[in-house]
XYZ file of C-alpha atoms in Angstrom:
472
model
C 131.122 76.125 91.576
C 128.340 75.830 89.054
C 125.403 78.235 89.151
C 122.964 75.635 90.618
C 125.483 74.882 93.385
C 125.734 78.615 94.112
C 121.914 78.728 94.310
C 121.852 75.907 96.870
C 124.622 77.655 98.827
C 122.485 80.792 98.737
C 119.479 78.939 100.185
C 121.520 77.154 102.859
C 123.283 80.360 103.886
C 119.951 82.157 104.147
C 118.556 79.491 106.509
C 121.717 79.671 108.626
C 121.580 83.465 108.867
C 117.888 83.371 109.838
C 118.618 80.908 112.650
C 121.305 83.314 113.887
C 118.554 85.883 114.409
C 119.107 88.434 111.642
C 116.023 90.348 110.367
C 114.524 88.213 107.628
C 113.340 90.927 105.218
C 116.706 92.669 105.129
C 118.551 89.351 105.007
C 116.552 88.411 101.907
C 117.295 91.724 100.241
C 120.991 91.637 101.126
C 121.486 88.065 99.937
C 119.400 88.628 96.816
C 121.493 91.659 95.864
C 124.773 90.013 96.903
C 124.300 86.768 94.992
C 122.493 88.640 92.225
C 125.579 90.810 91.708
C 127.504 87.606 91.015
C 124.716 86.123 88.862
C 124.296 89.196 86.655
C 127.939 90.290 86.618
C 128.925 91.546 83.136
C 132.196 93.426 83.078
C 131.700 94.573 79.481
C 128.337 96.153 80.294
C 129.385 97.595 83.631
C 132.534 99.443 82.548
C 131.844 100.091 78.898
C 131.832 103.838 79.622
C 135.618 103.596 79.861
C 135.672 103.276 76.071
C 134.528 106.896 75.834
C 137.035 108.191 78.382
C 139.660 110.590 77.021
C 143.294 109.528 77.358
C 144.234 112.489 79.522
C 141.317 112.130 81.966
C 142.196 112.793 85.590
C 141.654 110.693 88.705
C 138.221 112.261 89.365
C 136.841 111.158 86.000
C 138.370 107.707 86.424
C 136.956 107.289 89.938
C 133.503 108.531 88.932
C 133.311 106.169 85.960
C 134.544 103.271 88.079
C 131.834 103.880 90.683
C 129.195 104.181 87.963
C 130.365 100.889 86.532
C 130.366 99.259 89.964
C 126.650 99.955 90.326
C 125.814 99.329 86.674
C 124.678 95.773 87.451
C 121.264 94.427 86.440
C 120.547 93.270 89.994
C 119.841 96.877 90.978
C 117.389 97.221 88.094
C 115.738 93.993 89.255
C 115.546 95.201 92.859
C 113.911 98.492 91.843
C 111.425 96.727 89.551
C 110.491 94.198 92.254
C 109.961 97.006 94.763
C 107.664 98.837 92.342
C 105.786 95.605 91.581
C 105.104 94.940 95.267
C 104.099 98.494 96.105
C 101.678 98.645 93.150
C 100.119 95.215 93.802
C 96.363 95.767 94.117
C 95.855 92.550 96.103
C 98.203 93.737 98.846
C 96.286 97.017 99.166
C 93.674 95.180 101.228
C 96.206 94.262 103.936
C 96.542 97.669 105.650
C 92.777 98.178 105.534
C 92.012 94.805 107.163
C 94.774 95.415 109.702
C 93.340 98.812 110.554
C 89.875 97.275 110.994
C 91.329 94.709 113.390
C 93.309 97.189 115.460
C 90.297 99.522 115.762
C 88.005 96.647 116.816
C 90.631 95.522 119.327
C 90.530 98.950 120.986
C 86.761 99.489 120.814
C 85.846 97.544 123.996
C 83.721 95.190 121.900
C 85.390 91.956 122.961
C 84.691 92.252 126.695
C 80.998 92.928 125.983
C 80.897 89.986 123.588
C 82.492 87.547 126.034
C 80.194 88.631 128.865
C 77.101 88.193 126.687
C 78.096 84.779 125.327
C 79.081 83.633 128.814
C 75.600 84.437 130.119
C 73.817 83.054 127.042
C 75.616 79.689 127.237
C 75.714 79.257 131.028
C 73.623 76.058 130.937
C 75.924 74.315 128.439
C 78.751 72.012 129.564
C 81.978 74.020 129.596
C 79.980 77.214 129.045
C 82.854 79.618 129.747
C 85.123 77.659 127.430
C 82.487 77.733 124.693
C 81.966 81.483 125.174
C 85.720 82.119 125.122
C 86.195 80.003 121.985
C 83.375 81.692 120.046
C 84.632 85.117 121.151
C 88.146 84.175 120.033
C 86.840 82.975 116.671
C 84.885 86.171 115.995
C 87.623 88.477 117.244
C 90.362 86.543 115.430
C 88.331 86.739 112.236
C 87.966 90.497 112.622
C 91.612 91.204 113.410
C 93.650 88.299 112.014
C 96.512 89.112 114.425
C 97.239 86.111 116.643
C 99.248 87.932 119.298
C 96.562 90.583 119.781
C 93.738 88.039 120.137
C 95.581 85.732 122.544
C 96.796 88.644 124.674
C 93.446 90.399 124.923
C 91.496 87.181 125.556
C 94.128 86.114 128.074
C 93.525 89.323 130.003
C 89.751 89.055 129.688
C 88.688 85.396 129.707
C 91.505 83.519 131.454
C 91.026 85.191 134.890
C 87.269 84.558 134.663
C 87.774 80.877 133.862
C 90.378 80.412 136.582
C 88.070 82.115 139.081
C 85.368 79.645 138.019
C 87.783 76.786 138.963
C 88.579 75.754 135.380
C 91.613 73.562 134.901
C 94.569 75.820 134.049
C 95.728 73.733 131.087
C 92.219 73.404 129.678
C 91.510 77.147 129.916
C 94.903 78.067 128.464
C 94.490 75.685 125.523
C 91.099 77.190 124.613
C 92.502 80.725 124.404
C 95.676 79.740 122.535
C 93.788 77.644 119.963
C 90.976 80.134 119.497
C 93.420 82.984 118.976
C 95.016 81.342 115.926
C 91.778 80.941 113.953
C 92.097 84.335 112.290
C 94.852 83.189 109.926
C 92.450 80.629 108.406
C 88.903 81.988 108.593
C 88.132 84.742 106.043
C 88.725 87.623 105.759
C 92.206 86.282 106.540
C 95.290 88.399 105.883
C 97.321 85.220 105.428
C 95.151 84.207 102.481
C 95.693 87.627 100.884
C 99.443 87.119 101.172
C 99.143 83.608 99.688
C 97.015 84.957 96.829
C 99.664 87.572 96.045
C 102.441 84.966 96.157
C 100.628 82.275 94.153
C 98.381 84.183 91.760
C 95.281 82.309 92.997
C 92.082 84.369 93.139
C 91.611 85.742 96.656
C 87.839 85.471 96.197
C 88.069 81.715 95.507
C 90.509 81.322 98.403
C 88.071 82.987 100.792
C 85.250 80.760 99.577
C 87.459 77.667 99.862
C 88.621 78.506 103.394
C 85.166 79.089 104.852
C 84.064 75.472 105.370
C 87.513 74.241 106.585
C 87.577 77.132 109.061
C 84.105 76.319 110.368
C 85.081 72.630 110.500
C 88.036 73.455 112.735
C 85.871 75.641 114.987
C 83.354 72.781 115.194
C 86.078 70.315 116.194
C 87.323 72.701 118.875
C 83.792 73.162 120.261
C 83.134 69.412 120.177
C 86.329 68.802 122.152
C 85.511 71.497 124.742
C 81.933 70.314 125.269
C 82.850 66.612 125.122
C 85.644 66.878 127.653
C 83.463 69.017 129.938
C 80.842 66.244 129.922
C 83.313 63.379 130.401
C 85.514 65.214 132.912
C 83.364 67.827 134.697
C 86.184 68.778 137.061
C 88.093 70.600 134.297
C 85.138 72.927 133.616
C 82.729 73.202 136.574
C 79.355 74.758 135.983
C 79.436 78.441 136.967
C 77.666 79.583 140.105
C 75.093 82.371 140.179
C 77.749 84.707 141.571
C 80.164 83.976 138.719
C 77.542 84.204 135.963
C 74.375 85.963 137.108
C 70.913 85.170 135.819
C 69.685 87.765 133.351
C 66.055 88.213 132.217
C 65.473 87.006 128.676
C 64.582 90.457 127.365
C 67.772 91.971 128.736
C 69.783 89.050 127.318
C 68.312 89.714 123.862
C 69.351 93.374 124.119
C 72.880 92.336 125.186
C 73.164 90.000 122.197
C 71.835 92.659 119.845
C 74.355 95.227 121.094
C 77.462 93.033 121.398
C 77.310 89.902 119.209
C 75.383 91.128 116.191
C 77.338 94.330 115.409
C 80.671 92.523 115.143
C 79.143 89.494 113.393
C 77.322 91.790 110.950
C 80.547 93.687 110.209
C 82.409 90.448 109.425
C 79.543 89.026 107.341
C 79.136 92.301 105.438
C 82.816 92.360 104.526
C 82.981 88.662 103.673
C 79.602 88.577 101.917
C 80.416 91.550 99.704
C 83.564 89.719 98.561
C 82.034 86.274 98.057
C 78.970 87.543 96.187
C 80.984 89.825 93.933
C 79.537 93.059 95.308
C 82.997 94.465 96.055
C 86.641 93.665 95.500
C 88.668 92.595 98.560
C 90.192 96.077 98.752
C 86.778 97.768 98.599
C 85.380 95.342 101.185
C 88.369 96.002 103.434
C 87.621 99.744 103.153
C 84.049 99.037 104.260
C 85.398 96.991 107.162
C 87.803 99.738 108.248
C 84.984 102.305 108.164
C 82.664 99.903 109.991
C 85.265 99.326 112.699
C 85.567 103.076 113.227
C 81.779 103.449 113.419
C 81.577 100.640 115.995
C 84.263 102.346 118.061
C 82.291 105.613 117.921
C 79.025 103.889 118.846
C 80.669 102.143 121.803
C 82.225 105.483 122.815
C 85.711 104.011 122.567
C 87.082 106.206 119.777
C 89.813 108.502 121.059
C 92.665 110.263 119.325
C 95.204 108.089 121.158
C 93.518 104.852 120.064
C 93.237 106.066 116.491
C 96.908 107.027 116.513
C 97.941 103.613 117.909
C 95.858 101.793 115.308
C 97.361 103.768 112.432
C 100.900 103.281 113.742
C 100.495 99.515 114.204
C 98.865 99.206 110.783
C 101.708 101.041 109.053
C 104.369 99.065 110.912
C 102.860 95.660 110.103
C 102.136 96.591 106.484
C 105.702 97.805 105.982
C 107.024 94.520 107.346
C 104.890 92.485 104.912
C 105.792 94.696 101.923
C 109.546 94.537 102.586
C 109.272 90.783 103.054
C 107.705 90.596 99.598
C 110.402 92.820 98.084
C 113.156 90.719 99.630
C 111.462 87.441 98.725
C 110.842 88.430 95.101
C 114.458 89.558 94.681
C 115.826 86.451 96.401
C 113.615 84.028 94.456
C 114.363 85.721 91.118
C 118.110 85.305 91.639
C 117.639 81.782 93.014
C 115.643 80.804 89.921
C 118.098 82.535 87.541
C 120.954 80.498 89.030
C 118.989 77.271 88.468
C 117.962 76.555 92.056
C 114.310 75.864 91.261
C 115.343 73.458 88.507
C 117.556 71.526 90.934
C 114.728 71.216 93.450
C 112.251 70.206 90.725
C 114.581 67.490 89.413
C 115.251 66.225 92.934
C 111.533 65.942 93.715
C 110.908 64.199 90.383
C 113.655 61.683 91.184
C 111.796 60.657 94.353
C 108.876 59.264 92.254
C 106.310 60.525 94.748
C 102.576 60.168 94.364
C 100.520 63.383 94.702
C 99.516 62.388 98.243
C 103.116 61.666 99.222
C 104.201 65.033 97.813
C 101.454 66.819 99.767
C 102.469 65.050 102.967
C 106.144 65.879 102.407
C 105.377 69.544 101.674
C 103.124 69.848 104.719
C 105.754 68.191 106.921
C 108.379 70.704 105.758
C 106.003 73.615 106.379
C 105.131 72.160 109.793
C 108.839 72.074 110.736
C 109.433 75.573 109.346
C 106.631 76.804 111.573
C 108.817 76.338 114.651
C 111.445 79.020 113.940
C 109.546 81.177 111.405
C 106.402 83.326 111.318
C 103.576 82.404 108.941
C 104.265 85.460 106.777
C 107.854 84.377 106.204
C 106.813 80.829 105.315
C 104.161 81.999 102.836
C 106.330 84.619 101.160
C 109.665 82.772 101.112
C 109.180 79.005 101.137
C 105.713 78.304 99.730
C 106.719 79.730 96.283
C 109.345 76.974 96.107
C 106.534 74.386 96.141
C 104.165 76.229 93.797
C 105.947 75.322 90.495
C 105.798 71.644 91.522
C 102.004 71.564 91.917
C 101.320 71.199 88.179
C 103.700 68.244 88.076
C 101.533 66.386 90.608
C 98.166 67.720 89.419
C 97.434 69.557 92.670
C 95.177 72.598 92.668
C 96.971 75.653 94.180
C 93.687 76.552 95.893
C 93.607 73.226 97.739
C 97.299 73.513 98.582
C 96.800 77.018 99.983
C 93.977 75.944 102.309
C 96.065 73.006 103.558
C 98.945 75.386 104.231
C 96.617 77.740 106.130
C 95.427 74.823 108.255
C 98.980 73.630 108.756
C 100.154 77.043 109.918
C 97.730 76.808 112.827
C 100.188 74.279 114.220
C 103.096 76.738 114.106
C 101.420 78.676 116.920
C 100.501 75.575 118.938
C 103.464 73.202 118.700
C 105.947 73.220 121.620
C 108.670 74.268 122.161
C 108.123 77.226 119.777
C 104.359 77.661 120.273
C 104.151 81.457 120.014
C 100.546 81.617 121.199
C 101.639 79.895 124.415
C 104.341 82.515 124.960
C 101.872 85.333 124.234
C 99.557 83.911 126.895
C 102.321 83.243 129.411
C 103.382 86.873 129.145
C 100.097 88.104 130.625
C 98.878 85.031 132.591
C 98.938 84.880 136.426
C 102.283 83.638 137.811
C 100.794 80.318 138.953
C 99.967 79.357 135.332
C 103.127 77.590 134.184
C 104.339 77.371 130.613
C 104.293 73.568 130.771
C 100.599 73.716 131.701
C 99.895 75.914 128.689
C 101.825 73.513 126.440
C 99.802 70.600 127.813
C 96.558 72.495 127.178
C 97.259 73.206 123.501
C 98.180 69.617 122.579
C 94.568 68.321 122.222
C 93.742 71.292 119.987
C 96.825 70.512 117.927
C 95.298 67.068 117.440
C 92.084 68.710 116.213
C 94.095 70.579 113.548
C 95.569 67.302 112.292
C 92.078 65.752 112.210
C 90.854 68.725 110.154
C 93.751 68.274 107.724
C 92.940 64.566 107.441
C 89.336 65.455 106.620
C 90.584 67.789 103.868
C 92.680 64.975 102.380
C 89.799 62.501 102.538
C 87.039 64.884 101.440
C 88.514 67.606 99.180
C 85.010 68.883 98.419
C 85.091 70.582 101.827
C 87.497 72.987 100.137
C 86.052 73.012 96.596
C 82.298 73.021 97.301
C 81.757 76.752 97.881
C 84.170 78.025 95.171
C 82.487 75.738 92.615
C 79.020 76.703 93.864
C 79.678 80.442 93.650
C 82.040 80.689 90.689
C 81.949 77.367 88.844
C 84.881 75.061 88.176
């Protein structure tokens, strides 16, 4: 086999092994080292120490030199260098800090206060509970960026309240599932940090570019919730006084000041300090982590157990992302050395695609990959395959990254592998069926596609803020 054929075998075997359920990070490392041993095999380099071996050397010296030669392959040097590169990457330093902020906020009893306040404040709107749940999801998802945590907590908090208020089960489930995925798009998004590290695009410009698309998607979700509540009142009846009590205006203002504004101010302070150049993403993430701890103290929710859980979950998730990067860098380096990227580039060139056709093809592939794979695996492993092709079609990596972030919303909402639906089903009442949850997320999936269409038609939605803040 030629080296490019070995590279394609490497890619195909990796996909097969992933579908069999093996851990992806360790699969990447094992296959990168295994195929890399073949790619960098140099018998003369590996066993050249034999030339210095005395004629009468015993079996111990022979065995020791043979083992040294066995591991004297450049793939091990590459693996060590890639590990050091990932662990010393300043962009990735922000990930554990943002994760810690999210886990602390999750445990600070802020979300239940926020939902209660927004529910009361919007009680006269059509679909008021749905609107309150969606805004709460958006704020909480932005603060934590962890889809499973947002969907689970909001499912425990908001879903019983909406069902008690006679909301349609599918409608209520769809709101929570869709709202919970917003954190991977709206800054300060951890997914965008990972994309920045993989692509070399400025994280500051990515955050600025993602802001308007994220707000556009939230606006589409709200328009759908309010519109359907007006056209079909039975899916979202107006709450009774028992379900949502009347609160004097002064007390409502105090509730908003003590629940909505602290979390919103924390998010805006972190995001604003990044966008206006007052702090690097890592410094802003440090501010956010400290702010999350202060909020937990103020709300009297800071305990040793909660702090310990937050640290443990932060370390576990960060380790997963870092080892994914190590495995991906090693795998992609060997894949490129064998000529795999060149084969893919030549194949794409032979298709004679227009830039729009290439974008649609790439987004379709990412959409399909979103069924079996997590967003982190797609960004770290597969998106770098497309990145070298962007120059060929004149596509800005910033624009491509925002489209990917929008697209990955669908990976959590598309049956039969809609992970947000499974997160919700795990904590929902027994009478809420999985098919009902699937039915509820489908309209929101349509909103994601509409948002992507708007990005294609009006690219300035992505480029306006980065150009305004930082120039072209």
